[in-house]
Structure formats: C-alpha cells, structure tokens
C-alpha cells in the first residue's frame, strides 16, 4: 500500500499545471496514490469543479472539465452498518458524491458482522446493476465469488476498511491494520513492561480487527516479552462492549493495562475507567475517535487513541470508482493507506472542540489552521 502523510505539499518544479496555473488533474491523481492523501483529493476536486469553461453538473454538462456522465449508483456494503465509527465514513461518501453530482451511495450490509448478510447485500447490488461496489472484506473466503461475479459484469469493486488475501478488489482504501497494531504495541511497551493487559476485540478473526491484535502481540513479544496479552471478545454489537470489558476487568483487577483494537471497545474502556475511578491508576488506549474516546484521552482516562481517518474510507472509494468508470478503466485506483495518527492529551482538544464531520461530528464549519504544522515523521517514498 502506498503510504500517506509524507509531508507532500506541492509538486516539484516543472510538474504540469492546469491552464489557469493550478495543479493539473494528472499531478493531483499521482499525489492521491503516492503520498498526497486528502490534500491531493482536494486539489483534484478543485480542478474538477472550478474550471472557467464548464461549471455545470453531472448529467448535463459534466463536472468541471469532465464529460457528462450517467447518475452512477454506487453501493457500500458494511459489516456493522449502525456503528457510530462509520458516521464520518458515511459523511465522506455523501460529500464525494455531492461534489461529483452523483446520488448518495447506498449504505447496506449487516448490523452485527453477519457475513451471510453482507454477501446477500453484495449479491443484491450486483443483480440490481450497481455501477460500483465498495465493501469491507471482513472474511477471506465468502466474498471471493461475488467479487468475481461483479467484475465479470463490469462492476468495479473496491475494498475499504478491511481487505482479504486471495480476493480480487481493484484496490484497498483503509489503514494498514497489522502495522497499526504493531505501532500500538510499541506504544504500549513504553508504559507497560510486565504483567497482564486486557485487549478488547469486537470480532476475533475478522479482517478488520484481527490483524491489529496480531501486530500488537508481535510488537510486545519484541519490545516487552514479559507482558501477557489476554484478549476479550466484546462482540460486534456496540451496546454490549462495555459489559464485556467490565466483566473482563472485574475478573482481572490486577491488570496493568486496558486496551482495544476497535472503536466501540475503546470507548467502553474510557467509560469503565471513568466510572470506576481508575484514571491515573491503569494504562489504557485503543482506536478511533468516538466521543467517549476523545473525551477520555483529553481527561487522561486513556493514554492515546489511534485515528485511521474514517472519513477518507468513504470519500476516496467514491472518487476512485468515479474516475475508474469515467476513464474506461484507464485510471486504476491506487491502494491507499488512510493513516495512523496517535491522538494524545496534547492534541485531543482539537478533536473535541471542532465537532467536525471529518471525525463524525455535525459541524461543517471551516477549521482554522494552526500557525505552524508539527513536523511529521520523516519518510522515504519510493516512486
């Protein structure tokens, strides 16, 4: 997967520009795949929508300089359709569709991680003639045949949030799950060097969370081999995760840390620590930016959480499906790592105060840029 967040801010001298001096669509597209991330997508969409010679919408004159297109209907198949983690994902797919003059993609699948329900939803999308499908490939085998059938019917398929070895999506848009778990394990090893930690996981074995737990264990084996990891099956239903983590901690009150590899379990840990008065007495952390989680980080109940940019996991698949169809398959979508940002007490305030739709809030207001941007980790990008 192509790494994002490498600090790219502008094209090198000599790169092609649009006639008005802006960034060319070709250059913007290359940034999306090789390191520009959301910045590149914004540059591309500016090129799409701000041209002086074509301002009409899709279906009449086309978006920007692009030709007129049908009102393509895309479908997102999800494993936990009502989980609040995916609120920014749904904002992202709706925002991308609105920008491109397309109808909001359908959101369907299972509320409880049911693979058979997801397969049924994918089959329905194929049979109804969807113009593109984005699916969380949470199972290694169940989606292989439907993916092949979709592609054979000319329906592009993109994996988002989770992907599967041995399947055939055009690309994957989401976090490098194993690597994020490994980085989380290294972060835990800074605080816990021995004893037991409890790690909540909503769907053991699922491609969306199991690689994180595997990476976490590998990092601790390397950096803190005396730490014992006890996993806690919290279930896919968000409402039951607090009960699962509470029961696990009640039986292991000598645990040195409480962690999780999914959004709901992490939010539950924040609630548990706050209710039990454990703040400052136990280390804790996890994933994603649900309200209870970011409030927990800000208050000190959690040491950290990891932001994987759920918004981009909705926005980019729509953009990629659109360009793939528009170009007649010439613009092949790039594999895109949506990132790994550690949210700590130092930067949690922005997540709380902004109430941004990029993180699942309701505010559409422009967020003021800071006077200086913190230096990101140095990276070596191979093109």
mmCIF file of C-alpha atoms in Angstrom:
data_model
loop_
_atom_site.group_PDB
_atom_site.id
_atom_site.type_symbol
_atom_site.label_atom_id
_atom_site.label_comp_id
_atom_site.label_asym_id
_atom_site.label_seq_id
_atom_site.Cartn_x
_atom_site.Cartn_y
_atom_site.Cartn_z
ATOM 1 C CA UNK A 1 0.000 0.000 0.000
ATOM 2 C CA UNK A 2 1.112 3.497 -0.694
ATOM 3 C CA UNK A 3 1.965 5.444 2.427
ATOM 4 C CA UNK A 4 0.205 8.735 3.027
ATOM 5 C CA UNK A 5 1.065 11.721 5.243
ATOM 6 C CA UNK A 6 4.614 12.081 3.952
ATOM 7 C CA UNK A 7 4.504 15.856 4.145
ATOM 8 C CA UNK A 8 3.947 16.438 0.413
ATOM 9 C CA UNK A 9 2.618 19.958 -0.020
ATOM 10 C CA UNK A 10 3.322 20.944 -3.605
ATOM 11 C CA UNK A 11 4.578 19.466 -6.838
ATOM 12 C CA UNK A 12 8.256 19.813 -7.729
ATOM 13 C CA UNK A 13 9.289 22.497 -10.152
ATOM 14 C CA UNK A 14 8.460 21.574 -13.711
ATOM 15 C CA UNK A 15 5.386 19.463 -12.883
ATOM 16 C CA UNK A 16 2.453 20.082 -15.251
ATOM 17 C CA UNK A 17 -0.109 22.649 -14.203
ATOM 18 C CA UNK A 18 -3.591 23.489 -15.369
ATOM 19 C CA UNK A 19 -4.039 26.339 -17.860
ATOM 20 C CA UNK A 20 -5.021 28.686 -15.046
ATOM 21 C CA UNK A 21 -1.784 27.920 -13.182
ATOM 22 C CA UNK A 22 -3.364 25.397 -10.804
ATOM 23 C CA UNK A 23 -2.374 21.807 -10.276
ATOM 24 C CA UNK A 24 -3.164 19.507 -13.177
ATOM 25 C CA UNK A 25 -5.583 16.640 -12.619
ATOM 26 C CA UNK A 26 -2.830 14.195 -13.626
ATOM 27 C CA UNK A 27 -0.492 15.512 -10.932
ATOM 28 C CA UNK A 28 -3.272 15.560 -8.348
ATOM 29 C CA UNK A 29 -4.079 11.946 -9.123
ATOM 30 C CA UNK A 30 -0.462 10.943 -8.672
ATOM 31 C CA UNK A 31 -0.474 12.562 -5.232
ATOM 32 C CA UNK A 32 -3.515 10.581 -4.175
ATOM 33 C CA UNK A 33 -1.620 7.350 -4.811
ATOM 34 C CA UNK A 34 1.875 8.281 -3.707
ATOM 35 C CA UNK A 35 1.540 10.493 -0.674
ATOM 36 C CA UNK A 36 -0.765 13.492 -1.079
ATOM 37 C CA UNK A 37 -3.822 11.928 0.574
ATOM 38 C CA UNK A 38 -6.637 14.324 1.328
ATOM 39 C CA UNK A 39 -4.618 17.276 0.010
ATOM 40 C CA UNK A 40 -4.381 15.605 -3.371
ATOM 41 C CA UNK A 41 -8.067 14.756 -3.406
ATOM 42 C CA UNK A 42 -8.848 18.382 -2.632
ATOM 43 C CA UNK A 43 -6.574 19.596 -5.443
ATOM 44 C CA UNK A 44 -8.171 17.171 -7.852
ATOM 45 C CA UNK A 45 -11.702 18.185 -6.954
ATOM 46 C CA UNK A 46 -10.783 21.837 -7.251
ATOM 47 C CA UNK A 47 -9.631 21.073 -10.792
ATOM 48 C CA UNK A 48 -12.906 19.236 -11.364
ATOM 49 C CA UNK A 49 -15.213 21.944 -10.091
ATOM 50 C CA UNK A 50 -13.582 25.340 -10.598
ATOM 51 C CA UNK A 51 -12.884 25.383 -14.328
ATOM 52 C CA UNK A 52 -13.998 28.548 -16.081
ATOM 53 C CA UNK A 53 -15.193 26.793 -19.222
ATOM 54 C CA UNK A 54 -17.537 24.268 -17.645
ATOM 55 C CA UNK A 55 -19.479 24.781 -14.468
ATOM 56 C CA UNK A 56 -22.471 22.528 -14.962
ATOM 57 C CA UNK A 57 -23.210 19.368 -13.032
ATOM 58 C CA UNK A 58 -23.023 15.697 -13.989
ATOM 59 C CA UNK A 59 -25.870 14.586 -16.214
ATOM 60 C CA UNK A 60 -25.963 17.848 -18.194
ATOM 61 C CA UNK A 61 -22.532 19.291 -18.948
ATOM 62 C CA UNK A 62 -20.386 17.216 -16.634
ATOM 63 C CA UNK A 63 -18.379 18.178 -13.568
ATOM 64 C CA UNK A 64 -15.637 20.708 -14.270
ATOM 65 C CA UNK A 65 -13.787 19.727 -17.454
ATOM 66 C CA UNK A 66 -15.152 16.196 -17.419
ATOM 67 C CA UNK A 67 -17.770 14.941 -19.874
ATOM 68 C CA UNK A 68 -21.362 14.375 -18.892
ATOM 69 C CA UNK A 69 -21.925 11.052 -17.126
ATOM 70 C CA UNK A 70 -24.920 8.997 -16.042
ATOM 71 C CA UNK A 71 -26.001 9.317 -12.428
ATOM 72 C CA UNK A 72 -23.860 6.375 -11.408
ATOM 73 C CA UNK A 73 -25.153 4.496 -8.387
ATOM 74 C CA UNK A 74 -22.546 3.123 -6.025
ATOM 75 C CA UNK A 75 -23.171 0.730 -3.123
ATOM 76 C CA UNK A 76 -21.244 0.420 0.153
ATOM 77 C CA UNK A 77 -21.508 -2.963 1.875
ATOM 78 C CA UNK A 78 -20.613 -2.748 5.556
ATOM 79 C CA UNK A 79 -20.262 -5.194 8.436
ATOM 80 C CA UNK A 80 -21.686 -3.003 11.241
ATOM 81 C CA UNK A 81 -23.989 -0.550 9.478
ATOM 82 C CA UNK A 82 -25.236 1.210 12.613
ATOM 83 C CA UNK A 83 -21.854 1.508 14.372
ATOM 84 C CA UNK A 84 -21.023 5.134 15.109
ATOM 85 C CA UNK A 85 -17.432 4.640 13.934
ATOM 86 C CA UNK A 86 -18.725 4.790 10.368
ATOM 87 C CA UNK A 87 -20.571 8.103 10.774
ATOM 88 C CA UNK A 88 -17.652 10.046 9.216
ATOM 89 C CA UNK A 89 -17.359 7.354 6.527
ATOM 90 C CA UNK A 90 -20.962 7.998 5.556
ATOM 91 C CA UNK A 91 -20.341 11.749 5.568
ATOM 92 C CA UNK A 92 -17.330 11.179 3.326
ATOM 93 C CA UNK A 93 -19.155 9.095 0.735
ATOM 94 C CA UNK A 94 -22.041 11.579 0.683
ATOM 95 C CA UNK A 95 -19.683 14.549 0.316
ATOM 96 C CA UNK A 96 -17.781 12.936 -2.558
ATOM 97 C CA UNK A 97 -20.990 12.013 -4.368
ATOM 98 C CA UNK A 98 -22.386 15.539 -3.966
ATOM 99 C CA UNK A 99 -19.157 17.043 -5.312
ATOM 100 C CA UNK A 100 -19.297 14.770 -8.347
ATOM 101 C CA UNK A 101 -23.004 15.290 -8.992
ATOM 102 C CA UNK A 102 -23.907 11.680 -8.138
ATOM 103 C CA UNK A 103 -26.641 10.276 -5.901
ATOM 104 C CA UNK A 104 -25.584 9.375 -2.376
ATOM 105 C CA UNK A 105 -24.331 5.758 -2.451
ATOM 106 C CA UNK A 106 -26.469 3.128 -0.796
ATOM 107 C CA UNK A 107 -25.326 2.007 2.676
ATOM 108 C CA UNK A 108 -26.166 -1.632 3.329
ATOM 109 C CA UNK A 109 -24.869 -4.900 4.805
ATOM 110 C CA UNK A 110 -25.124 -6.228 8.370
ATOM 111 C CA UNK A 111 -25.595 -4.594 11.759
ATOM 112 C CA UNK A 112 -23.827 -7.386 13.620
ATOM 113 C CA UNK A 113 -20.943 -8.538 11.427
ATOM 114 C CA UNK A 114 -23.011 -11.223 9.709
ATOM 115 C CA UNK A 115 -21.031 -12.359 6.688
ATOM 116 C CA UNK A 116 -24.016 -14.059 5.052
ATOM 117 C CA UNK A 117 -25.997 -10.805 5.285
ATOM 118 C CA UNK A 118 -23.127 -8.934 3.670
ATOM 119 C CA UNK A 119 -22.883 -11.479 0.852
ATOM 120 C CA UNK A 120 -26.639 -11.153 0.299
ATOM 121 C CA UNK A 121 -26.320 -7.356 0.154
ATOM 122 C CA UNK A 122 -23.466 -7.640 -2.345
ATOM 123 C CA UNK A 123 -25.457 -10.087 -4.483
ATOM 124 C CA UNK A 124 -28.397 -7.662 -4.461
ATOM 125 C CA UNK A 125 -26.136 -4.825 -5.587
ATOM 126 C CA UNK A 126 -24.765 -6.947 -8.435
ATOM 127 C CA UNK A 127 -28.190 -8.164 -9.552
ATOM 128 C CA UNK A 128 -29.628 -4.641 -9.478
ATOM 129 C CA UNK A 129 -26.881 -3.366 -11.778
ATOM 130 C CA UNK A 130 -24.913 -1.199 -9.363
ATOM 131 C CA UNK A 131 -22.274 0.926 -11.080
ATOM 132 C CA UNK A 132 -19.653 0.249 -8.428
ATOM 133 C CA UNK A 133 -19.335 -1.530 -5.081
ATOM 134 C CA UNK A 134 -17.220 -0.704 -2.050
ATOM 135 C CA UNK A 135 -17.086 -3.488 0.527
ATOM 136 C CA UNK A 136 -15.353 -4.200 3.818
ATOM 137 C CA UNK A 137 -13.787 -7.604 3.140
ATOM 138 C CA UNK A 138 -14.021 -8.931 6.678
ATOM 139 C CA UNK A 139 -13.892 -12.587 5.579
ATOM 140 C CA UNK A 140 -11.205 -14.297 3.497
ATOM 141 C CA UNK A 141 -13.463 -16.616 1.521
ATOM 142 C CA UNK A 142 -17.099 -15.531 1.445
ATOM 143 C CA UNK A 143 -16.669 -12.553 -0.871
ATOM 144 C CA UNK A 144 -14.399 -14.104 -3.479
ATOM 145 C CA UNK A 145 -17.164 -15.472 -5.724
ATOM 146 C CA UNK A 146 -19.334 -12.324 -5.524
ATOM 147 C CA UNK A 147 -16.316 -10.151 -6.344
ATOM 148 C CA UNK A 148 -15.512 -12.259 -9.398
ATOM 149 C CA UNK A 149 -19.158 -12.106 -10.499
ATOM 150 C CA UNK A 150 -19.281 -8.327 -10.121
ATOM 151 C CA UNK A 151 -16.102 -7.820 -12.133
ATOM 152 C CA UNK A 152 -17.346 -10.191 -14.841
ATOM 153 C CA UNK A 153 -20.437 -7.980 -15.184
ATOM 154 C CA UNK A 154 -18.328 -4.818 -15.482
ATOM 155 C CA UNK A 155 -18.960 -3.629 -11.931
ATOM 156 C CA UNK A 156 -15.786 -2.333 -10.250
ATOM 157 C CA UNK A 157 -15.217 -3.466 -6.661
ATOM 158 C CA UNK A 158 -13.094 -1.643 -4.084
ATOM 159 C CA UNK A 159 -12.267 -2.875 -0.577
ATOM 160 C CA UNK A 160 -12.432 -0.345 2.237
ATOM 161 C CA UNK A 161 -11.731 -0.586 5.991
ATOM 162 C CA UNK A 162 -10.757 -4.263 5.632
ATOM 163 C CA UNK A 163 -9.288 -6.327 2.824
ATOM 164 C CA UNK A 164 -8.670 -10.027 2.299
ATOM 165 C CA UNK A 165 -5.791 -12.037 0.872
ATOM 166 C CA UNK A 166 -6.799 -14.060 -2.162
ATOM 167 C CA UNK A 167 -9.652 -11.791 -3.205
ATOM 168 C CA UNK A 168 -9.792 -9.519 -6.259
ATOM 169 C CA UNK A 169 -10.833 -5.949 -5.401
ATOM 170 C CA UNK A 170 -9.327 -3.281 -7.618
ATOM 171 C CA UNK A 171 -7.705 -1.718 -4.572
ATOM 172 C CA UNK A 172 -7.912 -1.228 -0.814
ATOM 173 C CA UNK A 173 -8.682 2.054 0.951
ATOM 174 C CA UNK A 174 -8.025 1.831 4.678
ATOM 175 C CA UNK A 175 -5.451 1.506 7.379
ATOM 176 C CA UNK A 176 -2.515 -0.879 7.209
ATOM 177 C CA UNK A 177 -4.087 -2.866 10.017
ATOM 178 C CA UNK A 178 -1.194 -5.114 11.049
ATOM 179 C CA UNK A 179 1.275 -2.222 11.001
ATOM 180 C CA UNK A 180 -1.046 -0.058 13.072
ATOM 181 C CA UNK A 181 -1.334 -2.833 15.646
ATOM 182 C CA UNK A 182 2.431 -3.190 15.686
ATOM 183 C CA UNK A 183 2.865 0.533 16.303
ATOM 184 C CA UNK A 184 0.256 0.362 19.041
ATOM 185 C CA UNK A 185 2.170 -2.484 20.688
ATOM 186 C CA UNK A 186 5.373 -0.443 20.637
ATOM 187 C CA UNK A 187 3.474 2.449 22.234
ATOM 188 C CA UNK A 188 2.101 0.159 24.969
ATOM 189 C CA UNK A 189 5.618 -1.120 25.692
ATOM 190 C CA UNK A 190 6.614 2.417 26.691
ATOM 191 C CA UNK A 191 4.206 2.200 29.649
ATOM 192 C CA UNK A 192 3.812 -1.500 30.470
ATOM 193 C CA UNK A 193 6.846 -3.792 30.641
ATOM 194 C CA UNK A 194 5.462 -6.726 32.622
ATOM 195 C CA UNK A 195 2.227 -8.193 33.908
ATOM 196 C CA UNK A 196 -1.096 -8.709 32.137
ATOM 197 C CA UNK A 197 -3.012 -6.425 29.815
ATOM 198 C CA UNK A 198 -6.569 -6.934 28.562
ATOM 199 C CA UNK A 199 -7.262 -6.203 24.899
ATOM 200 C CA UNK A 200 -10.833 -5.907 23.663
ATOM 201 C CA UNK A 201 -11.623 -7.103 20.143
ATOM 202 C CA UNK A 202 -15.099 -6.865 18.621
ATOM 203 C CA UNK A 203 -14.795 -9.622 16.020
ATOM 204 C CA UNK A 204 -11.978 -12.101 16.693
ATOM 205 C CA UNK A 205 -10.707 -13.445 13.397
ATOM 206 C CA UNK A 206 -12.267 -10.625 11.395
ATOM 207 C CA UNK A 207 -10.037 -8.990 8.792
ATOM 208 C CA UNK A 208 -10.993 -5.564 10.126
ATOM 209 C CA UNK A 209 -9.537 -6.089 13.628
ATOM 210 C CA UNK A 210 -7.602 -9.365 13.981
ATOM 211 C CA UNK A 211 -4.506 -8.066 12.108
ATOM 212 C CA UNK A 212 -4.235 -5.265 14.668
ATOM 213 C CA UNK A 213 -4.231 -7.720 17.560
ATOM 214 C CA UNK A 214 -1.660 -9.850 15.755
ATOM 215 C CA UNK A 215 0.576 -6.828 15.189
ATOM 216 C CA UNK A 216 0.192 -5.702 18.801
ATOM 217 C CA UNK A 217 1.254 -9.121 20.093
ATOM 218 C CA UNK A 218 4.236 -9.223 17.749
ATOM 219 C CA UNK A 219 5.452 -5.816 18.905
ATOM 220 C CA UNK A 220 5.122 -6.711 22.577
ATOM 221 C CA UNK A 221 6.926 -10.005 22.032
ATOM 222 C CA UNK A 222 9.765 -7.967 20.605
ATOM 223 C CA UNK A 223 9.749 -4.948 22.946
ATOM 224 C CA UNK A 224 8.164 -6.187 26.175
ATOM 225 C CA UNK A 225 8.189 -10.015 26.224
ATOM 226 C CA UNK A 226 7.156 -10.159 29.897
ATOM 227 C CA UNK A 227 3.743 -8.669 29.103
ATOM 228 C CA UNK A 228 0.897 -11.186 28.907
ATOM 229 C CA UNK A 229 -1.873 -10.313 26.445
ATOM 230 C CA UNK A 230 -5.370 -11.546 27.273
ATOM 231 C CA UNK A 231 -7.876 -10.841 24.521
ATOM 232 C CA UNK A 232 -11.523 -10.098 25.326
ATOM 233 C CA UNK A 233 -14.250 -10.888 22.803
ATOM 234 C CA UNK A 234 -16.523 -7.838 23.112
ATOM 235 C CA UNK A 235 -18.850 -8.685 20.207
ATOM 236 C CA UNK A 236 -19.851 -6.699 17.133
ATOM 237 C CA UNK A 237 -22.876 -5.054 18.785
ATOM 238 C CA UNK A 238 -21.648 -1.724 20.135
ATOM 239 C CA UNK A 239 -24.120 -1.680 23.017
ATOM 240 C CA UNK A 240 -22.677 -4.841 24.593
ATOM 241 C CA UNK A 241 -18.994 -3.904 24.523
ATOM 242 C CA UNK A 242 -19.000 -2.007 27.824
ATOM 243 C CA UNK A 243 -20.489 -5.008 29.627
ATOM 244 C CA UNK A 244 -17.875 -7.308 28.105
ATOM 245 C CA UNK A 245 -14.931 -5.103 29.085
ATOM 246 C CA UNK A 246 -16.377 -4.507 32.577
ATOM 247 C CA UNK A 247 -16.794 -8.221 33.174
ATOM 248 C CA UNK A 248 -13.271 -8.924 31.950
ATOM 249 C CA UNK A 249 -11.729 -6.282 34.205
ATOM 250 C CA UNK A 250 -13.754 -7.466 37.205
ATOM 251 C CA UNK A 251 -12.039 -10.822 36.840
ATOM 252 C CA UNK A 252 -8.603 -9.303 36.272
ATOM 253 C CA UNK A 253 -8.358 -6.278 38.567
ATOM 254 C CA UNK A 254 -4.588 -6.682 38.746
ATOM 255 C CA UNK A 255 -4.250 -5.975 35.005
ATOM 256 C CA UNK A 256 -1.642 -3.351 34.175
ATOM 257 C CA UNK A 257 -3.486 -2.009 31.149
ATOM 258 C CA UNK A 258 -6.817 -1.950 29.314
ATOM 259 C CA UNK A 259 -6.621 -1.689 25.541
ATOM 260 C CA UNK A 260 -8.758 -2.373 22.484
ATOM 261 C CA UNK A 261 -8.383 -2.789 18.728
ATOM 262 C CA UNK A 262 -11.789 -1.437 17.700
ATOM 263 C CA UNK A 263 -13.782 1.745 18.219
ATOM 264 C CA UNK A 264 -16.593 0.511 20.459
ATOM 265 C CA UNK A 265 -14.349 -1.416 22.826
ATOM 266 C CA UNK A 266 -12.049 1.600 23.178
ATOM 267 C CA UNK A 267 -14.953 3.909 24.027
ATOM 268 C CA UNK A 268 -16.126 1.327 26.557
ATOM 269 C CA UNK A 269 -12.719 1.320 28.241
ATOM 270 C CA UNK A 270 -12.867 5.102 28.583
ATOM 271 C CA UNK A 271 -16.280 4.798 30.244
ATOM 272 C CA UNK A 272 -15.132 1.957 32.506
ATOM 273 C CA UNK A 273 -12.064 3.816 33.747
ATOM 274 C CA UNK A 274 -14.074 6.974 34.394
ATOM 275 C CA UNK A 275 -16.878 5.171 36.243
ATOM 276 C CA UNK A 276 -14.539 3.040 38.349
ATOM 277 C CA UNK A 277 -12.259 5.954 39.256
ATOM 278 C CA UNK A 278 -9.265 4.243 37.644
ATOM 279 C CA UNK A 279 -7.843 7.333 35.954
ATOM 280 C CA UNK A 280 -4.100 7.510 36.610
ATOM 281 C CA UNK A 281 -4.131 4.020 38.120
ATOM 282 C CA UNK A 282 -4.071 1.953 34.941
ATOM 283 C CA UNK A 283 -2.760 2.473 31.437
ATOM 284 C CA UNK A 284 -5.210 2.389 28.558
ATOM 285 C CA UNK A 285 -5.646 3.136 24.872
ATOM 286 C CA UNK A 286 -7.142 1.988 21.630
ATOM 287 C CA UNK A 287 -8.629 3.057 18.327
ATOM 288 C CA UNK A 288 -10.742 5.701 16.691
ATOM 289 C CA UNK A 289 -12.386 8.914 17.723
ATOM 290 C CA UNK A 290 -15.803 8.243 19.195
ATOM 291 C CA UNK A 291 -16.972 10.939 21.610
ATOM 292 C CA UNK A 292 -16.311 8.922 24.777
ATOM 293 C CA UNK A 293 -12.871 8.017 23.453
ATOM 294 C CA UNK A 294 -11.605 11.518 22.650
ATOM 295 C CA UNK A 295 -13.094 12.839 25.895
ATOM 296 C CA UNK A 296 -11.275 10.008 27.668
ATOM 297 C CA UNK A 297 -7.979 10.976 26.070
ATOM 298 C CA UNK A 298 -8.492 14.626 26.914
ATOM 299 C CA UNK A 299 -9.316 13.828 30.544
ATOM 300 C CA UNK A 300 -6.401 11.411 30.946
ATOM 301 C CA UNK A 301 -8.508 8.268 31.277
ATOM 302 C CA UNK A 302 -6.851 6.993 28.082
ATOM 303 C CA UNK A 303 -3.185 7.474 27.217
ATOM 304 C CA UNK A 304 -3.956 7.573 23.493
ATOM 305 C CA UNK A 305 -6.220 6.562 20.675
ATOM 306 C CA UNK A 306 -5.391 5.978 17.009
ATOM 307 C CA UNK A 307 -7.154 7.888 14.241
ATOM 308 C CA UNK A 308 -7.412 5.979 10.943
ATOM 309 C CA UNK A 309 -9.380 8.657 9.038
ATOM 310 C CA UNK A 310 -12.764 7.003 8.696
ATOM 311 C CA UNK A 311 -13.882 9.936 6.520
ATOM 312 C CA UNK A 312 -11.402 9.088 3.774
ATOM 313 C CA UNK A 313 -12.652 5.494 3.797
ATOM 314 C CA UNK A 314 -15.938 6.827 2.435
ATOM 315 C CA UNK A 315 -14.728 9.745 0.331
ATOM 316 C CA UNK A 316 -11.921 8.082 -1.617
ATOM 317 C CA UNK A 317 -13.775 4.934 -2.772
ATOM 318 C CA UNK A 318 -16.439 7.134 -4.385
ATOM 319 C CA UNK A 319 -13.775 9.253 -6.074
ATOM 320 C CA UNK A 320 -11.876 6.181 -7.248
ATOM 321 C CA UNK A 321 -14.982 4.408 -8.598
ATOM 322 C CA UNK A 322 -15.989 7.580 -10.436
ATOM 323 C CA UNK A 323 -12.596 8.023 -12.081
ATOM 324 C CA UNK A 324 -12.335 4.342 -12.968
ATOM 325 C CA UNK A 325 -15.663 4.446 -14.784
ATOM 326 C CA UNK A 326 -15.050 7.885 -16.285
ATOM 327 C CA UNK A 327 -11.723 6.789 -17.779
ATOM 328 C CA UNK A 328 -13.000 3.438 -19.025
ATOM 329 C CA UNK A 329 -10.593 1.664 -16.584
ATOM 330 C CA UNK A 330 -7.542 3.755 -17.558
ATOM 331 C CA UNK A 331 -7.326 5.434 -14.133
ATOM 332 C CA UNK A 332 -6.706 2.405 -11.941
ATOM 333 C CA UNK A 333 -7.320 3.291 -8.278
ATOM 334 C CA UNK A 334 -4.227 3.163 -6.055
ATOM 335 C CA UNK A 335 -4.006 1.223 -2.817
ATOM 336 C CA UNK A 336 -4.327 3.874 -0.126
ATOM 337 C CA UNK A 337 -3.284 3.714 3.499
ATOM 338 C CA UNK A 338 -5.599 6.161 5.266
ATOM 339 C CA UNK A 339 -3.070 6.639 8.017
ATOM 340 C CA UNK A 340 -2.150 6.195 11.640
ATOM 341 C CA UNK A 341 -2.323 9.264 13.853
ATOM 342 C CA UNK A 342 -1.806 8.956 17.583
ATOM 343 C CA UNK A 343 -4.240 11.206 19.434
ATOM 344 C CA UNK A 344 -2.940 12.090 22.896
ATOM 345 C CA UNK A 345 -3.801 14.656 25.533
ATOM 346 C CA UNK A 346 -1.627 17.139 23.629
ATOM 347 C CA UNK A 347 -3.836 17.170 20.519
ATOM 348 C CA UNK A 348 -7.155 15.738 21.713
ATOM 349 C CA UNK A 349 -8.575 19.209 22.296
ATOM 350 C CA UNK A 350 -8.984 19.818 18.567
ATOM 351 C CA UNK A 351 -10.962 16.620 18.141
ATOM 352 C CA UNK A 352 -13.291 17.632 20.970
ATOM 353 C CA UNK A 353 -13.736 21.323 20.166
ATOM 354 C CA UNK A 354 -14.022 21.111 16.374
ATOM 355 C CA UNK A 355 -17.042 18.751 16.413
ATOM 356 C CA UNK A 356 -16.009 18.159 12.802
ATOM 357 C CA UNK A 357 -17.863 15.994 10.354
ATOM 358 C CA UNK A 358 -14.427 14.625 9.379
ATOM 359 C CA UNK A 359 -14.491 12.796 12.729
ATOM 360 C CA UNK A 360 -18.237 12.130 12.969
ATOM 361 C CA UNK A 361 -19.401 15.467 14.404
ATOM 362 C CA UNK A 362 -22.091 17.687 12.947
ATOM 363 C CA UNK A 363 -20.139 20.879 12.239
ATOM 364 C CA UNK A 364 -19.446 21.830 8.620
ATOM 365 C CA UNK A 365 -17.517 24.933 9.645
ATOM 366 C CA UNK A 366 -14.043 25.575 8.284
ATOM 367 C CA UNK A 367 -11.455 24.611 10.892
ATOM 368 C CA UNK A 368 -8.751 27.210 11.395
ATOM 369 C CA UNK A 369 -5.282 26.004 10.506
ATOM 370 C CA UNK A 370 -2.620 26.297 13.227
ATOM 371 C CA UNK A 371 0.139 28.901 12.706
ATOM 372 C CA UNK A 372 2.684 26.078 12.362
ATOM 373 C CA UNK A 373 2.329 22.419 11.489
ATOM 374 C CA UNK A 374 4.108 19.844 13.630
ATOM 375 C CA UNK A 375 6.859 18.058 11.750
ATOM 376 C CA UNK A 376 5.555 14.621 10.727
ATOM 377 C CA UNK A 377 7.753 11.520 10.895
ATOM 378 C CA UNK A 378 10.344 11.527 8.108
ATOM 379 C CA UNK A 379 9.575 9.018 5.384
ATOM 380 C CA UNK A 380 11.362 7.585 2.385
ATOM 381 C CA UNK A 381 8.956 7.362 -0.542
ATOM 382 C CA UNK A 382 9.860 5.110 -3.447
ATOM 383 C CA UNK A 383 8.035 6.049 -6.631
#
